[in-house]
Short mmCIF file of C-alpha atoms and ligand atoms in Angstrom, two decimals:
data_model
loop_
_atom_site.label_atom_id
_atom_site.label_comp_id
_atom_site.label_asym_id
_atom_site.label_seq_id
_atom_site.Cartn_x
_atom_site.Cartn_y
_atom_site.Cartn_z
CA MET A 1 70.35 109.16 28.82
CA LYS A 2 68.18 111.44 30.88
CA LYS A 3 66.34 114.10 28.95
CA ALA A 4 66.71 117.68 30.12
CA PHE A 5 63.55 119.70 30.38
CA PRO A 6 63.55 123.45 29.97
CA LYS A 7 62.54 125.37 33.09
CA GLU A 8 59.13 126.43 31.81
CA THR A 9 57.98 122.87 31.18
CA GLN A 10 58.50 122.14 34.87
CA ARG A 11 55.30 124.08 35.44
CA ALA A 12 51.87 122.69 34.84
CA LYS A 13 50.85 123.09 31.24
CA SER A 14 47.17 123.46 30.88
CA GLY A 15 46.32 124.57 27.37
CA GLY A 16 44.04 127.56 27.31
CA ARG A 17 43.15 127.54 30.97
CA GLN A 18 42.25 130.89 32.48
CA PRO A 19 43.16 131.61 36.10
CA SER A 20 39.50 132.30 36.84
CA ASP A 21 38.41 128.75 36.10
CA VAL A 22 41.09 126.92 38.07
CA PRO A 23 39.29 126.27 41.35
CA HIS A 24 36.66 123.61 41.08
CA THR A 25 34.52 123.54 44.16
CA SER A 26 33.41 120.03 44.81
CA PRO A 27 29.65 119.51 45.02
CA THR A 28 30.31 117.63 48.25
CA GLY A 29 31.61 120.70 50.05
CA THR A 30 35.22 119.56 50.24
CA GLY A 31 36.53 122.81 48.76
CA ARG A 32 38.63 123.19 45.64
CA VAL A 33 39.71 119.72 44.60
CA ALA A 34 42.56 118.73 42.30
CA VAL A 35 43.63 115.27 41.21
CA ALA A 36 47.35 114.46 40.81
CA ILE A 37 48.21 111.28 38.94
CA MET A 38 51.72 109.93 39.57
CA ALA A 39 52.95 108.69 36.21
CA ALA A 40 56.64 109.56 36.04
CA GLY A 41 58.14 106.18 36.93
CA LYS A 42 60.01 103.96 34.54
CA GLY A 43 58.39 100.64 35.38
CA THR A 44 61.67 98.78 35.76
CA ARG A 45 59.90 95.50 36.53
CA LEU A 46 58.40 95.41 33.00
CA LYS A 47 61.81 95.28 31.29
CA SER A 48 60.33 97.55 28.62
CA LYS A 49 61.67 100.45 26.59
CA HIS A 50 58.20 102.02 26.73
CA PRO A 51 56.93 103.86 29.80
CA LYS A 52 54.78 101.71 32.08
CA VAL A 53 51.74 103.99 31.99
CA LEU A 54 51.53 103.72 28.18
CA HIS A 55 51.29 99.94 28.18
CA GLU A 56 47.75 99.00 27.21
CA VAL A 57 45.09 97.16 29.15
CA GLY A 58 41.49 96.92 27.98
CA GLY A 59 42.59 98.42 24.66
CA LYS A 60 44.02 101.71 25.87
CA PRO A 61 46.99 103.02 27.86
CA ILE A 62 46.85 102.33 31.59
CA LEU A 63 47.10 106.06 32.28
CA ALA A 64 44.10 106.79 30.02
CA HIS A 65 41.89 104.68 32.31
CA VAL A 66 43.03 106.62 35.39
CA ILE A 67 42.43 109.95 33.61
CA ALA A 68 38.95 108.80 32.54
CA ALA A 69 38.05 108.02 36.17
CA ALA A 70 39.55 111.29 37.47
CA THR A 71 37.77 113.47 34.90
CA LYS A 72 34.43 112.00 35.93
CA VAL A 73 35.00 113.52 39.38
CA VAL A 74 36.62 116.90 38.61
CA PRO A 75 37.01 118.85 35.34
CA PRO A 76 40.11 117.99 33.26
CA THR A 77 41.68 121.36 34.09
CA ASN A 78 41.90 120.24 37.74
CA VAL A 79 43.72 117.04 36.84
CA PHE A 80 47.53 116.95 36.66
CA ALA A 81 49.59 114.05 35.45
CA ILE A 82 53.07 114.00 36.94
CA ILE A 83 55.23 112.70 34.12
CA GLY A 84 58.98 112.15 33.75
CA HIS A 85 60.26 108.97 32.15
CA GLU A 86 59.58 109.40 28.38
CA ALA A 87 57.55 112.49 29.31
CA ASP A 88 57.04 113.62 25.71
CA SER A 89 55.45 110.40 24.55
CA VAL A 90 53.28 110.15 27.67
CA ARG A 91 52.11 113.73 27.20
CA ALA A 92 51.38 113.17 23.50
CA ALA A 93 49.34 110.05 24.24
CA VAL A 94 46.91 111.71 26.67
CA GLN A 95 47.07 115.42 25.85
CA HIS A 96 43.69 115.29 24.08
CA THR A 97 41.98 114.76 27.43
CA GLY A 98 42.66 118.42 28.33
CA ILE A 99 44.45 117.68 31.62
CA GLY A 100 47.54 119.55 32.85
CA PHE A 101 51.06 118.14 33.19
CA VAL A 102 53.86 118.50 35.70
CA VAL A 103 57.31 117.26 34.73
CA GLN A 104 59.33 115.35 37.33
CA ALA A 105 62.54 115.25 35.34
CA GLU A 106 64.33 113.00 37.82
CA GLN A 107 62.24 110.32 39.51
CA ARG A 108 63.28 110.41 43.13
CA GLY A 109 60.19 108.72 44.57
CA THR A 110 56.46 109.22 45.01
CA GLY A 111 57.07 111.90 47.68
CA HIS A 112 59.35 113.76 45.31
CA ALA A 113 56.63 113.60 42.61
CA LEU A 114 54.36 115.61 44.89
CA MET A 115 57.17 118.04 45.79
CA VAL A 116 57.50 118.85 42.11
CA ALA A 117 53.74 119.42 41.77
CA ARG A 118 53.65 122.04 44.52
CA GLU A 119 53.13 125.06 42.28
CA ALA A 120 50.38 123.42 40.21
CA LEU A 121 48.48 122.29 43.30
CA ALA A 122 48.87 125.47 45.37
CA PRO A 123 45.49 126.97 44.28
CA TYR A 124 43.55 123.98 45.66
CA ASP A 125 42.30 122.96 49.12
CA GLN A 126 42.38 119.22 48.59
CA VAL A 127 44.35 116.97 46.30
CA ILE A 128 43.46 113.40 45.48
CA VAL A 129 46.62 111.48 44.56
CA LEU A 130 46.19 108.52 42.20
CA SER A 131 48.69 106.03 40.79
CA GLY A 132 49.08 106.19 37.04
CA ASP A 133 49.67 102.43 37.01
CA ALA A 134 46.42 101.39 38.72
CA PRO A 135 43.70 101.58 36.05
CA LEU A 136 40.75 99.93 37.81
CA ILE A 137 40.05 102.78 40.23
CA THR A 138 36.47 104.02 39.86
CA PRO A 139 35.03 107.56 40.01
CA GLU A 140 32.80 106.35 42.90
CA THR A 141 35.80 105.39 45.03
CA ILE A 142 37.62 108.64 44.23
CA THR A 143 34.52 110.58 45.32
CA ARG A 144 34.13 108.49 48.49
CA LEU A 145 37.79 109.09 49.37
CA SER A 146 37.39 112.82 48.85
CA GLU A 147 34.22 112.97 50.94
CA PHE A 148 35.59 110.76 53.73
CA HIS A 149 38.67 112.98 53.91
CA GLY A 150 36.49 116.09 54.11
CA ALA A 151 34.19 114.61 56.75
CA GLN A 152 37.13 113.44 58.90
CA LYS A 153 38.78 116.86 58.62
CA ALA A 154 41.98 114.91 58.07
CA ALA A 155 45.35 116.13 56.84
CA MET A 156 45.87 112.84 54.96
CA THR A 157 43.50 110.01 54.08
CA LEU A 158 44.77 106.88 52.48
CA LEU A 159 42.79 104.23 50.71
CA SER A 160 43.50 100.78 52.11
CA ALA A 161 42.47 97.21 51.35
CA ASP A 162 42.68 93.85 53.04
CA LEU A 163 44.60 91.43 50.86
CA GLU A 164 45.03 87.67 51.17
CA ASN A 165 48.61 88.13 50.04
CA PRO A 166 49.87 91.58 51.05
CA PHE A 167 53.44 90.90 49.91
CA GLY A 168 55.13 93.85 48.21
CA TYR A 169 52.67 96.50 49.38
CA GLY A 170 53.08 99.14 52.06
CA ARG A 171 51.35 98.08 55.32
CA VAL A 172 48.98 100.31 57.26
CA ILE A 173 49.85 100.73 60.94
CA ARG A 174 46.65 101.84 62.67
CA LYS A 175 46.47 103.42 66.10
CA SER A 176 44.15 100.57 67.10
CA ALA A 177 42.08 97.98 65.28
CA LYS A 178 38.89 100.00 65.75
CA SER A 179 40.30 103.43 65.03
CA ALA A 180 40.37 105.03 61.56
CA GLU A 181 43.55 106.82 62.64
CA VAL A 182 46.86 105.77 61.16
CA LEU A 183 50.31 106.08 62.74
CA ALA A 184 52.41 105.17 59.72
CA ILE A 185 52.76 103.23 56.48
CA VAL A 186 55.63 100.78 56.37
CA GLU A 187 57.00 99.65 53.00
CA GLU A 188 57.61 95.92 52.46
CA LYS A 189 61.38 96.34 52.45
CA SER A 190 61.39 98.20 55.77
CA ALA A 191 58.77 96.07 57.51
CA GLY A 192 59.65 93.86 60.45
CA ALA A 193 58.35 90.29 60.79
CA ARG A 194 55.26 91.37 62.79
CA GLN A 195 54.44 94.21 60.41
CA LYS A 196 54.70 91.90 57.42
CA LYS A 197 51.81 89.91 58.89
CA ILE A 198 49.50 92.91 58.58
CA ARG A 199 47.08 92.27 55.75
CA GLU A 200 45.76 95.82 55.46
CA ILE A 201 47.78 97.44 52.71
CA ASN A 202 48.23 100.94 51.36
CA ALA A 203 46.48 101.02 47.99
CA GLY A 204 48.53 103.97 46.71
CA PHE A 205 45.60 106.45 46.53
CA TYR A 206 45.40 109.38 48.90
CA ALA A 207 43.57 112.57 49.75
CA PHE A 208 45.61 115.39 51.27
CA SER A 209 44.84 118.81 52.60
CA VAL A 210 47.05 120.82 50.23
CA PRO A 211 48.28 123.30 52.89
CA GLU A 212 49.08 120.45 55.35
CA LEU A 213 50.88 118.42 52.69
CA TYR A 214 53.13 121.28 51.66
CA SER A 215 53.80 122.56 55.18
CA HIS A 216 55.36 119.18 55.99
CA ILE A 217 56.57 117.63 52.74
CA GLU A 218 60.14 118.89 53.32
CA GLU A 219 60.29 116.57 56.35
CA LEU A 220 60.45 113.53 54.07
CA SER A 221 63.86 111.91 53.82
CA THR A 222 65.58 109.44 51.53
CA ASN A 223 66.73 107.35 54.46
CA ASN A 224 65.18 104.05 53.27
CA ALA A 225 65.81 100.91 51.21
CA HIS A 226 65.47 102.65 47.82
CA GLY A 227 67.01 106.00 48.78
CA GLU A 228 63.80 107.68 47.59
CA TYR A 229 61.34 110.20 48.99
CA TYR A 230 58.35 108.00 49.86
CA LEU A 231 54.97 109.70 49.81
CA THR A 232 53.89 106.97 52.20
CA ASP A 233 56.19 108.46 54.87
CA MET A 234 53.85 111.48 54.98
CA ALA A 235 51.59 109.38 57.23
CA GLY A 236 54.26 109.18 59.95
CA VAL A 237 55.40 112.76 59.34
CA LEU A 238 51.89 114.21 59.69
CA HIS A 239 51.07 111.96 62.65
CA ARG A 240 54.19 113.14 64.48
CA ALA A 241 53.14 116.72 63.74
CA ARG A 242 49.82 115.86 65.47
CA ARG A 243 47.84 116.14 62.26
CA LYS A 244 45.05 113.68 61.58
CA VAL A 245 45.88 110.74 59.30
CA VAL A 246 43.10 108.23 58.56
CA ALA A 247 42.53 105.20 56.37
CA MET A 248 39.44 104.36 54.38
CA LYS A 249 39.05 100.73 53.36
CA THR A 250 37.82 99.89 49.85
CA ALA A 251 34.86 97.60 49.50
CA ASP A 252 36.44 96.01 46.42
CA ALA A 253 40.13 95.17 46.67
CA GLY A 254 40.12 94.43 42.92
CA GLU A 255 39.95 98.17 42.22
CA ILE A 256 43.35 98.99 43.57
CA LEU A 257 45.42 96.50 41.62
CA GLY A 258 48.55 97.93 40.06
CA SER A 259 50.50 96.89 36.99
CA ASN A 260 54.09 96.48 38.06
CA THR A 261 54.70 93.34 35.99
CA ARG A 262 53.48 91.99 32.64
CA ALA A 263 51.67 89.20 34.48
CA GLU A 264 49.76 91.78 36.53
CA MET A 265 48.90 93.61 33.32
CA ALA A 266 47.47 90.44 31.78
CA ASP A 267 45.32 90.04 34.89
CA LEU A 268 44.09 93.67 34.70
CA ASP A 269 43.40 93.28 30.99
CA ALA A 270 41.31 90.15 31.60
CA ARG A 271 39.37 91.90 34.36
CA LEU A 272 38.65 94.95 32.17
CA ARG A 273 37.60 92.80 29.20
CA MET A 274 35.26 90.71 31.33
CA ALA A 275 33.78 93.82 32.94
CA LYS A 276 33.18 95.23 29.46
CA CYS A 277 31.44 92.03 28.30
CA LEU A 278 29.29 91.96 31.44
CA GLN A 279 28.31 95.60 30.89
CA LEU A 280 27.37 94.84 27.27
CA MET A 281 25.29 91.83 28.33
CA HIS A 282 23.61 93.99 30.96
CA ASP A 283 22.77 96.47 28.19
CA GLY A 284 21.15 93.83 25.99
CA VAL A 285 23.97 92.39 23.88
CA THR A 286 24.51 88.62 23.66
CA VAL A 287 28.15 87.62 24.07
CA PHE A 288 28.81 83.91 23.71
CA TYR A 289 31.82 82.58 25.57
CA PRO A 290 32.93 86.05 26.71
CA GLN A 291 36.25 84.73 28.02
CA THR A 292 37.39 84.52 24.40
CA CYS A 293 36.21 87.94 23.20
CA VAL A 294 38.48 90.97 23.25
CA ILE A 295 36.34 94.10 23.34
CA ASP A 296 37.95 97.50 23.98
CA SER A 297 36.51 99.82 26.61
CA ASP A 298 35.13 102.41 24.19
CA VAL A 299 33.29 100.02 21.84
CA GLU A 300 29.52 100.56 21.58
CA ILE A 301 27.04 97.83 20.61
CA GLY A 302 23.25 97.98 20.13
CA VAL A 303 20.65 95.66 21.66
CA ASP A 304 20.10 92.12 20.44
CA THR A 305 23.38 92.04 18.61
CA VAL A 306 25.11 88.70 19.02
CA ILE A 307 28.87 88.43 19.45
CA GLU A 308 30.15 84.96 18.68
CA PRO A 309 33.24 83.47 20.42
CA PHE A 310 36.74 84.72 19.57
CA VAL A 311 35.75 88.13 18.26
CA GLN A 312 37.96 91.21 18.62
CA LEU A 313 36.32 94.64 18.60
CA ARG A 314 38.83 97.42 18.94
CA GLY A 315 39.18 101.17 19.27
CA LYS A 316 36.17 103.36 18.57
CA THR A 317 34.09 100.66 16.91
CA LYS A 318 30.33 101.21 16.95
CA ILE A 319 27.92 98.39 16.11
CA GLY A 320 24.15 98.76 15.69
CA ALA A 321 21.27 96.61 16.93
CA ASP A 322 20.35 93.11 15.70
CA CYS A 323 23.73 92.38 14.16
CA ARG A 324 25.62 89.12 14.36
CA ILE A 325 29.42 89.23 14.48
CA GLY A 326 30.98 85.92 13.51
CA SER A 327 33.88 84.18 15.21
CA TYR A 328 37.45 85.24 14.45
CA SER A 329 36.39 88.63 13.12
CA MET A 330 38.56 91.63 13.97
CA ILE A 331 36.85 94.99 13.70
CA GLU A 332 38.73 98.19 14.47
CA ASP A 333 37.57 101.82 14.47
CA SER A 334 34.62 100.92 12.30
CA GLU A 335 30.93 101.65 12.19
CA ILE A 336 28.32 99.00 11.56
CA GLY A 337 24.60 99.75 11.07
CA ASP A 338 21.61 97.75 12.29
CA GLY A 339 20.99 94.19 11.17
CA VAL A 340 24.44 93.67 9.67
CA ARG A 341 25.76 90.12 9.43
CA VAL A 342 29.53 89.88 9.72
CA ARG A 343 30.44 86.28 8.97
CA GLU A 344 33.47 84.43 10.29
CA GLY A 345 37.00 85.68 9.89
CA THR A 346 36.24 89.15 8.60
CA ILE A 347 38.78 91.93 9.10
CA MET A 348 37.50 95.48 9.05
CA GLU A 349 39.58 98.60 9.65
CA SER A 350 38.30 102.21 9.73
CA SER A 351 35.37 101.28 7.53
CA ARG A 352 31.57 101.39 7.51
CA ALA A 353 28.86 98.86 6.74
CA LEU A 354 25.32 100.22 6.48
CA ALA A 355 22.14 98.54 7.67
CA GLY A 356 21.49 95.01 6.46
CA ALA A 357 24.88 94.54 4.81
CA ILE A 358 26.44 91.06 4.78
CA LEU A 359 30.20 90.74 5.08
CA GLY A 360 32.46 87.70 4.99
CA PRO A 361 33.37 85.03 5.59
CA TYR A 362 36.99 86.15 5.20
CA SER A 363 36.46 89.62 3.79
CA HIS A 364 39.15 92.23 4.33
CA LEU A 365 37.82 95.77 4.48
CA ARG A 366 40.78 98.10 4.58
CA PRO A 367 40.49 101.77 5.63
CA GLY A 368 37.93 103.90 3.84
CA SER A 369 35.57 101.16 2.72
CA GLU A 370 31.84 101.84 2.86
CA ILE A 371 29.47 98.97 2.18
CA GLY A 372 25.95 100.19 1.35
CA GLU A 373 22.60 99.13 2.71
CA GLY A 374 21.95 95.46 2.11
CA ALA A 375 25.12 95.08 0.05
CA HIS A 376 27.18 91.86 0.15
CA VAL A 377 30.93 91.50 0.31
CA GLY A 378 31.95 87.87 0.48
CA ASN A 379 34.81 85.36 0.64
CA PHE A 380 38.30 86.66 0.03
CA VAL A 381 37.16 90.06 -1.14
CA GLU A 382 39.56 92.89 -0.32
CA THR A 383 38.37 96.48 -0.42
CA LYS A 384 40.11 99.79 0.18
CA LYS A 385 38.87 103.40 -0.20
CA MET A 386 35.75 102.11 -1.80
CA ARG A 387 32.10 102.98 -1.64
CA MET A 388 29.59 100.38 -2.66
CA GLY A 389 25.90 101.33 -3.08
CA LYS A 390 22.66 99.79 -1.94
CA GLY A 391 22.17 96.10 -2.69
CA SER A 392 25.39 95.70 -4.68
CA LYS A 393 27.32 92.43 -4.46
CA ALA A 394 30.92 91.29 -4.69
CA ASN A 395 30.67 87.80 -3.35
CA HIS A 396 33.97 86.14 -4.15
CA LEU A 397 37.71 86.60 -4.68
CA THR A 398 37.89 90.22 -5.69
CA TYR A 399 39.96 93.36 -5.13
CA LEU A 400 38.11 96.66 -5.17
CA GLY A 401 40.35 99.65 -4.39
CA ASP A 402 39.84 103.38 -5.06
CA ALA A 403 36.43 102.57 -6.45
CA GLU A 404 33.01 104.16 -6.55
CA ILE A 405 30.36 101.50 -7.07
CA GLY A 406 26.69 102.41 -7.52
CA ASP A 407 23.49 100.64 -6.44
CA GLY A 408 22.49 97.18 -7.63
CA VAL A 409 25.87 96.37 -9.15
CA ASN A 410 27.01 92.75 -9.47
CA VAL A 411 30.76 92.23 -9.34
CA GLY A 412 31.65 88.73 -10.50
CA ALA A 413 34.19 86.43 -8.88
CA GLY A 414 37.81 87.31 -9.54
CA THR A 415 37.21 90.91 -10.58
CA ILE A 416 40.15 93.24 -9.99
CA THR A 417 40.36 97.01 -10.06
CA CYS A 418 43.86 97.76 -11.35
CA ASN A 419 44.16 100.99 -9.39
CA TYR A 420 47.94 101.39 -9.28
CA ASP A 421 50.25 102.07 -12.20
CA GLY A 422 53.40 101.85 -10.15
CA ALA A 423 53.43 105.55 -9.39
CA HIS A 424 49.87 106.75 -8.86
CA LYS A 425 46.49 105.47 -7.73
CA HIS A 426 43.54 105.83 -10.11
CA LYS A 427 39.82 105.57 -9.66
CA THR A 428 37.33 103.07 -11.01
CA VAL A 429 33.67 104.09 -11.28
CA ILE A 430 30.99 101.45 -11.75
CA GLU A 431 27.56 102.98 -12.20
CA ASP A 432 24.18 101.67 -10.98
CA GLY A 433 23.03 98.29 -12.21
CA ALA A 434 26.20 97.37 -14.09
CA PHE A 435 27.13 93.69 -14.32
CA ILE A 436 30.83 92.82 -14.17
CA GLY A 437 31.52 89.33 -15.47
CA SER A 438 33.88 87.07 -13.56
CA ASP A 439 37.62 87.51 -13.84
CA SER A 440 37.45 91.00 -15.31
CA THR A 441 40.31 93.44 -14.84
CA LEU A 442 39.26 97.06 -14.79
CA VAL A 443 42.30 99.21 -15.56
CA ALA A 444 41.81 102.57 -13.82
CA PRO A 445 41.04 105.31 -14.47
CA VAL A 446 37.96 103.82 -16.03
CA ARG A 447 34.18 104.28 -15.91
CA ILE A 448 31.64 101.50 -16.43
CA GLY A 449 28.33 103.10 -17.47
CA LYS A 450 24.93 102.52 -15.91
CA GLY A 451 23.31 99.19 -16.74
CA SER A 452 26.22 98.04 -18.91
CA TYR A 453 27.57 94.52 -19.11
CA ILE A 454 31.22 93.44 -19.00
CA ALA A 455 31.86 90.03 -20.51
CA ALA A 456 33.70 87.56 -18.26
CA ALA A 457 37.51 87.64 -18.36
CA SER A 458 37.63 91.05 -20.01
CA CYS A 459 40.49 93.47 -19.59
CA ILE A 460 38.75 96.86 -19.68
CA THR A 461 40.99 99.82 -20.44
CA ASP A 462 38.46 102.26 -21.91
CA ASP A 463 35.25 103.72 -20.50
CA VAL A 464 32.12 101.72 -21.25
CA PRO A 465 28.96 103.69 -22.11
CA GLU A 466 25.54 103.12 -20.50
CA ASP A 467 23.74 99.89 -21.37
CA ALA A 468 26.59 98.62 -23.60
CA LEU A 469 28.29 95.23 -23.67
CA ALA A 470 32.07 95.38 -23.49
CA LEU A 471 34.30 92.45 -24.38
CA GLY A 472 38.02 92.72 -23.86
CA ARG A 473 39.43 89.26 -24.44
CA ALA A 474 40.85 87.03 -27.16
CA ARG A 475 38.25 85.30 -29.31
CA GLN A 476 37.81 81.61 -28.57
CA THR A 477 39.13 79.23 -31.22
CA VAL A 478 38.15 75.54 -31.38
CA LYS A 479 40.30 72.91 -33.12
CA GLU A 480 38.02 69.95 -33.89
CA GLY A 481 39.56 66.54 -33.12
CA TRP A 482 42.86 67.99 -31.83
CA ALA A 483 42.84 66.03 -28.56
CA ARG A 484 41.93 62.74 -30.22
CA GLU A 485 44.81 63.07 -32.68
CA LYS A 486 47.23 63.93 -29.85
CA ARG A 487 46.26 60.76 -27.96
CA ALA A 488 46.62 58.62 -31.05
CA ALA A 489 50.08 60.05 -31.75
CA ARG A 490 51.18 59.20 -28.17
CA LYS A 491 50.11 55.52 -28.50
CA ALA A 492 51.95 55.03 -31.80
C1 LIG B 1 53.52 102.23 46.12
C2 LIG B 1 53.53 102.56 47.62
C3 LIG B 1 53.08 101.33 48.42
C4 LIG B 1 51.74 100.87 47.94
C5 LIG B 1 51.75 100.62 46.45
C6 LIG B 1 50.34 100.34 45.94
C7 LIG B 1 55.34 104.21 47.86
C8 LIG B 1 56.72 104.44 48.35
N1 LIG B 1 54.86 102.96 48.01
O1 LIG B 1 54.50 101.24 45.87
O2 LIG B 1 53.01 101.67 49.81
O3 LIG B 1 51.35 99.70 48.64
O4 LIG B 1 52.22 101.79 45.74
O5 LIG B 1 50.35 99.97 44.60
O6 LIG B 1 54.72 105.11 47.36
N2 LIG B 1 56.15 107.48 40.42
C9 LIG B 1 56.41 108.78 40.05
N3 LIG B 1 57.61 109.34 40.38
C10 LIG B 1 58.55 108.67 41.10
C11 LIG B 1 58.26 107.33 41.48
C12 LIG B 1 57.06 106.77 41.14
O7 LIG B 1 55.60 109.44 39.40
O8 LIG B 1 59.60 109.25 41.36
C13 LIG B 1 54.86 106.89 40.02
C14 LIG B 1 54.99 105.60 39.25
O9 LIG B 1 55.06 105.87 37.86
C15 LIG B 1 53.72 104.85 39.61
C16 LIG B 1 53.37 105.38 41.00
O10 LIG B 1 54.14 106.56 41.19
O11 LIG B 1 52.67 105.15 38.72
C17 LIG B 1 53.69 104.37 42.09
O12 LIG B 1 55.08 104.04 42.05
P1 LIG B 1 55.57 102.53 42.15
O13 LIG B 1 57.04 102.52 41.98
O14 LIG B 1 54.77 101.66 41.27
O15 LIG B 1 55.24 102.24 43.71
P2 LIG B 1 54.99 100.82 44.36
O16 LIG B 1 56.27 100.11 44.52
O17 LIG B 1 53.90 100.12 43.65
CA1 LIG B 2 52.88 100.34 41.59
#
């Protein structure tokens, strides 16, 4: 069912924007420049219940990449996303960027998207139109398009590219091979056999003179294969009105790729991931077998850190210098200091490891874990909401949740903080220098005093004072000769 939008949401929403700071005069002398990002479409070819522009490539929504490029060219208040299909979720996903929104409640084509944005764009001289489903566009190309448009004094400039296989794209019909001037754009479905042979395609990015666009936009019609208002028809409309329409070819056809299908998305994702790895290597990070590493766009890594094959680094993860991140580790929204060794198969979520810490293999750091300087967390150790001090160790088979652990503490294999009583979570405190014998259960709330000693296999239910020994287990009994007698009885 189509969602109805109240009248006021049809207008651009722009947070606390004041009218005085709307016009952004481009440093390149192209006047007040806005960017409109078309992001209202459903993405039928994905067969998805989620809007196309919120599908992720390179670890974030496709639209977020386009917004990031746009806001490097003009301030966020000059950027408008035209949203429609699942508008609320699209808005919620990118609202933090500070851009404005225009709602195209019914998606009647790319031309219609710009009709709806008329009021928001009226204060500007030039509008750069981007596709919300083409995330590889760079700020440099957006700037070049804007400048080329200004220099040509054109009414419309379209970005074009020569493709080996132009199938599916709109084709650019130039006045002549040598001329920048364009007569029309012909969509695949309307193209004749000769036009289909044209390899110069319309990339789906444009610069328009705002007054020229809106003096002629009503001349668009829905008389075409999809019954939509095509923005591409503005080329023919403006040409017939004797306004200048030109094309600017991209140097890199890779930049204009769209994501109409899941296969195309996989391709974009691979390109973004590889570009990220190459950037990291350029900045002094070693990435072995980068084809196997999945590193999100916003991840930061210091020099001389080594990333082994098959590592995933996600979200806002930040890793220091001289670290080594072992294969099959997955680190998300976490912070890692300098010289940290993360051994194979470690999972780390919203956690921190300070300088010189050693994690893994196979440690699971759940949200809110902080591993202190030089501390060790080893095989099959699970932590959650836990702070561990300098040089402390929990090397094997342990659960430490809702715990405050001091410096120089040794947590023996098999130790468990019993933090949950079925209704509430309770805290365990282990003070500096305490020694927790293997297989101890610490029933929270409980405090283990500084320098104290917990005997192996103890169940500790009461606080242990400083420097004490606590035993909480059955006393060992030995029955001399019992086994020998048992064997003898069996033989008889
Ligand atoms: C479009 C161009 C085509 C070009 C290609 C480049 C048209 C008619 N065709 O085709 O010439 O070669 O891009 O990739 O423009 N959208 C809206 N509102 C709508 C319809 C679409 O906001 O009513 C948005 C979509 O969400 C998408 C963008 O506009 O982000 C482009 O629409 P899409 O349907 O993907 O156009 P293409 O078929 O790729
Ligand atoms: Ca597209």
